[in-house]
Short mmCIF file of C-alpha atoms in Angstrom, two decimals:
data_model
loop_
_atom_site.label_atom_id
_atom_site.label_comp_id
_atom_site.label_asym_id
_atom_site.label_seq_id
_atom_site.Cartn_x
_atom_site.Cartn_y
_atom_site.Cartn_z
CA UNK A 161 48.31 61.71 56.28
CA UNK A 162 50.67 62.44 59.11
CA UNK A 163 50.73 60.49 62.36
CA UNK A 164 52.86 61.31 65.39
CA UNK A 165 53.05 59.16 68.50
CA UNK A 166 54.53 59.98 71.88
CA UNK A 167 53.76 58.76 75.40
CA UNK A 168 51.08 60.78 77.13
CA UNK A 169 52.69 60.87 80.57
CA UNK A 170 56.04 60.24 82.22
CA UNK A 171 57.39 60.68 85.73
CA UNK A 172 61.06 61.16 86.63
CA UNK A 173 63.09 62.12 89.67
CA UNK A 174 64.83 65.43 90.20
CA UNK A 175 68.49 65.17 89.14
CA UNK A 176 67.86 62.15 86.92
CA UNK A 177 67.84 61.74 83.12
CA UNK A 178 64.67 61.16 81.12
CA UNK A 179 64.18 60.25 77.47
CA UNK A 180 60.95 61.13 75.68
CA UNK A 181 60.38 59.20 72.47
CA UNK A 182 58.50 60.25 69.37
CA UNK A 183 57.70 58.16 66.31
CA UNK A 184 56.15 59.49 63.16
CA UNK A 185 54.68 58.30 59.87
CA UNK A 186 54.55 60.99 57.24
CA UNK A 187 54.60 61.30 53.48
CA UNK A 188 57.91 63.12 53.18
CA UNK A 189 59.91 64.82 55.89
CA UNK A 190 61.34 68.30 56.26
CA UNK A 191 62.28 68.56 59.90
CA UNK A 192 61.30 67.65 63.44
CA UNK A 193 60.75 70.08 66.30
CA UNK A 194 60.60 69.70 70.06
CA UNK A 195 58.75 72.27 72.11
CA UNK A 196 58.21 72.65 75.86
CA UNK A 197 54.85 73.88 77.09
CA UNK A 198 54.01 74.74 80.67
CA UNK A 199 50.35 74.54 81.60
CA UNK A 200 48.40 77.50 80.26
CA UNK A 201 51.40 78.94 78.43
CA UNK A 202 52.67 79.08 74.86
CA UNK A 203 55.04 76.41 73.53
CA UNK A 204 58.70 77.38 73.70
CA UNK A 205 61.26 76.10 71.22
CA UNK A 206 63.77 73.47 72.33
CA UNK A 207 65.26 71.95 69.19
CA UNK A 208 65.00 71.34 65.47
CA UNK A 209 66.46 68.30 63.68
CA UNK A 210 66.53 67.90 59.93
CA UNK A 211 69.48 65.51 59.58
CA UNK A 212 70.13 62.24 61.39
CA UNK A 213 72.05 62.39 64.61
CA UNK A 214 72.21 64.04 67.98
CA UNK A 215 71.88 67.77 68.64
CA UNK A 216 72.99 68.89 72.09
CA UNK A 217 72.00 72.14 73.73
CA UNK A 218 72.85 72.42 77.39
CA UNK A 219 70.80 69.97 79.46
CA UNK A 220 68.65 69.12 76.45
CA UNK A 221 69.57 66.87 73.52
CA UNK A 222 67.48 65.69 70.58
CA UNK A 223 68.12 62.73 68.33
CA UNK A 224 66.70 61.92 64.92
CA UNK A 225 66.66 58.81 62.74
CA UNK A 226 64.81 59.54 59.52
CA UNK A 227 64.98 55.93 58.30
CA UNK A 228 63.22 54.74 61.46
CA UNK A 229 60.82 57.67 61.74
CA UNK A 230 62.06 58.16 65.28
CA UNK A 231 63.25 60.92 67.53
CA UNK A 232 63.90 61.37 71.20
CA UNK A 233 64.39 64.28 73.54
CA UNK A 234 66.85 63.71 76.37
CA UNK A 235 66.68 65.85 79.46
CA UNK A 236 69.60 65.64 81.89
CA UNK A 237 69.94 66.81 85.49
CA UNK A 238 66.21 67.19 85.80
CA UNK A 239 64.90 70.17 87.71
CA UNK A 240 61.43 70.71 89.15
CA UNK A 241 60.83 73.47 86.60
CA UNK A 242 61.16 70.87 83.83
CA UNK A 243 57.69 69.62 84.76
CA UNK A 244 55.79 70.48 81.59
CA UNK A 245 54.36 69.01 78.44
CA UNK A 246 56.86 68.19 75.66
CA UNK A 247 55.56 68.41 72.12
CA UNK A 248 57.05 66.61 69.15
CA UNK A 249 56.18 68.14 65.76
CA UNK A 250 57.04 67.13 62.21
CA UNK A 251 57.13 69.25 59.09
CA UNK A 252 56.13 67.42 55.91
CA UNK A 253 54.72 68.35 52.51
CA UNK A 254 50.94 68.27 52.35
CA UNK A 255 48.86 69.32 49.37
CA UNK A 256 51.55 71.56 47.94
CA UNK A 257 52.57 73.30 51.13
CA UNK A 258 54.67 72.57 54.21
CA UNK A 259 52.61 71.52 57.20
CA UNK A 260 53.84 71.24 60.77
CA UNK A 261 51.89 68.59 62.69
CA UNK A 262 52.12 68.27 66.45
CA UNK A 263 51.80 65.18 68.59
CA UNK A 264 49.54 65.11 71.63
CA UNK A 265 52.42 65.99 73.93
CA UNK A 266 54.12 64.10 76.75
CA UNK A 267 53.29 65.42 80.20
CA UNK A 268 56.42 65.09 82.31
CA UNK A 269 56.19 65.24 86.07
CA UNK A 270 59.45 65.72 87.95
CA UNK A 271 59.27 64.56 91.55
CA UNK A 272 61.69 65.26 94.41
CA UNK B 29 59.52 86.35 75.01
CA UNK B 30 59.20 85.74 71.28
CA UNK B 31 57.93 89.09 70.03
CA UNK B 32 54.69 87.52 68.80
CA UNK B 33 51.68 89.14 70.42
CA UNK B 34 48.10 87.93 70.41
CA UNK B 35 44.89 89.60 71.45
CA UNK B 36 42.66 89.24 73.28
CA UNK B 37 44.25 86.91 75.82
CA UNK B 38 40.93 85.64 77.15
CA UNK B 39 37.38 85.93 75.91
CA UNK B 40 33.99 84.40 76.49
CA UNK B 41 31.38 84.04 73.76
CA UNK B 42 28.07 82.26 73.38
CA UNK B 43 27.09 79.69 70.78
CA UNK B 44 26.34 81.18 67.37
CA UNK B 45 28.42 84.30 67.90
CA UNK B 46 31.45 85.30 65.87
CA UNK B 47 34.97 86.01 67.09
CA UNK B 48 38.09 87.65 65.68
CA UNK B 49 41.51 86.87 67.12
CA UNK B 50 44.57 88.91 66.25
CA UNK B 51 48.27 88.15 65.95
CA UNK B 52 51.23 90.45 65.42
CA UNK B 53 54.14 88.47 64.05
CA UNK B 54 57.73 88.94 65.06
CA UNK B 55 59.55 91.65 63.14
CA UNK B 56 60.81 90.36 59.80
CA UNK B 57 58.59 87.27 59.78
CA UNK B 58 56.38 86.79 56.74
CA UNK B 59 54.66 83.53 57.66
CA UNK B 60 51.93 83.01 60.24
CA UNK B 61 50.33 79.72 61.25
CA UNK B 62 47.29 79.32 63.45
CA UNK B 63 46.69 76.38 65.76
CA UNK B 64 43.82 75.27 67.98
CA UNK B 65 44.79 73.53 71.20
CA UNK B 66 42.07 71.84 73.24
CA UNK B 67 42.77 70.99 76.85
CA UNK B 68 45.18 68.06 77.15
CA UNK B 69 45.81 67.91 73.41
CA UNK B 70 48.56 68.99 71.08
CA UNK B 71 48.10 72.02 68.83
CA UNK B 72 45.98 71.27 65.74
CA UNK B 73 46.90 73.09 62.52
CA UNK B 74 44.17 75.42 61.25
CA UNK B 75 45.88 77.27 58.38
CA UNK B 76 49.00 79.10 57.36
CA UNK B 77 49.56 82.43 55.63
CA UNK B 78 52.65 83.27 53.64
CA UNK B 79 53.10 86.80 52.32
CA UNK B 80 49.37 87.57 52.57
CA UNK B 81 48.19 84.37 50.86
CA UNK B 82 46.70 81.29 52.51
CA UNK B 83 49.01 78.45 51.53
CA UNK B 84 47.82 75.55 53.64
CA UNK B 85 44.76 74.52 55.58
CA UNK B 86 44.03 71.78 58.11
CA UNK B 87 40.79 69.89 58.68
CA UNK B 88 38.71 72.81 59.86
CA UNK B 89 35.35 73.89 58.41
CA UNK B 90 34.97 77.06 56.30
CA UNK B 91 33.59 78.99 59.26
CA UNK B 92 37.25 79.25 60.30
CA UNK B 93 38.77 81.91 58.09
CA UNK B 94 41.72 84.24 58.20
CA UNK B 95 43.64 87.13 56.78
CA UNK B 96 47.21 88.30 56.64
CA UNK B 97 47.91 91.99 56.22
CA UNK B 98 50.76 93.75 54.37
CA UNK B 99 52.65 94.13 57.67
CA UNK B 100 52.27 90.33 58.07
CA UNK B 101 50.02 90.55 61.10
CA UNK B 102 47.09 88.17 60.92
CA UNK B 103 43.52 87.55 62.01
CA UNK B 104 41.60 84.39 62.69
CA UNK B 105 37.83 84.62 62.37
CA UNK B 106 35.43 81.99 63.59
CA UNK B 107 31.74 82.25 62.71
CA UNK B 108 28.76 80.42 64.21
CA UNK B 109 30.69 79.44 67.33
CA UNK B 110 30.12 75.97 68.77
CA UNK B 111 30.87 74.69 72.25
CA UNK B 112 33.73 72.55 70.87
CA UNK B 113 35.47 75.70 69.65
CA UNK B 114 36.47 76.37 73.26
CA UNK B 115 40.27 76.12 73.19
CA UNK B 116 43.56 77.98 73.27
CA UNK B 117 44.25 79.53 69.86
CA UNK B 118 47.94 79.87 69.13
CA UNK B 119 49.62 81.93 66.49
CA UNK B 120 53.14 81.11 65.35
CA UNK B 121 55.30 83.26 63.12
CA UNK B 122 58.42 82.40 61.14
CA UNK B 123 60.55 83.64 58.31
CA UNK B 124 59.38 81.49 55.43
CA UNK B 125 57.65 78.13 55.40
CA UNK B 126 60.80 76.08 56.00
CA UNK B 127 62.15 77.92 59.04
CA UNK B 128 63.92 76.02 61.77
CA UNK B 129 61.81 77.59 64.50
CA UNK B 130 58.23 78.67 64.91
CA UNK B 131 57.79 81.53 67.37
CA UNK B 132 54.57 81.24 69.33
CA UNK B 133 52.48 83.94 70.92
CA UNK B 134 50.91 83.50 74.35
CA UNK B 135 47.60 82.48 72.80
CA UNK B 136 43.99 83.54 73.03
CA UNK B 137 41.85 81.40 75.32
CA UNK B 138 38.32 81.22 73.96
CA UNK B 139 35.43 79.90 76.03
CA UNK B 140 32.13 79.26 74.27
CA UNK B 141 29.08 78.95 76.52
#
């Protein structure tokens, strides 16, 4: 089976940096996604990691360590609009096909 | 905006009824995945269609079924609705099953009374 763990809630201050961790246990691995989801809206794509290391995209960075089954999403210069749920998802083989499994999501609250 | 459209956006049904949800994938995408997202939860994988064939299914009963059409749009059908089926149903399209991004539609919010 596939298991993905991430904290359910975090709070951070506007202008600060926050790191959201994700650990996973899967049989095989073919990529890890991070999505942002505002309440009542569709998830929007933030990043995709398939190799170890850090991917930077503006204020957002994502890190992957396949040997540790670990990823984090780093958000810099936090803005109020960053208050949202952040979903970690892993693609892994399952019964002959590629399945993308999502974690429960980390609800981030940015406070002034 | 991703170019993935879903309909209807909201609907209310009663227990035992049947519902059909529709998804138009982004132009050029041949793979559609359906997810169920209950309030406060992450999206749960229902099934995936690749070039009109179902090629993966999550832990959902047979009353959840689907189709993909030659233009790669897709339908999700749920029979014998139960109260626990109340959720946001998300469709995601991609080019192939190993794409580096899934493009989500806005979802269909189903309420079962």
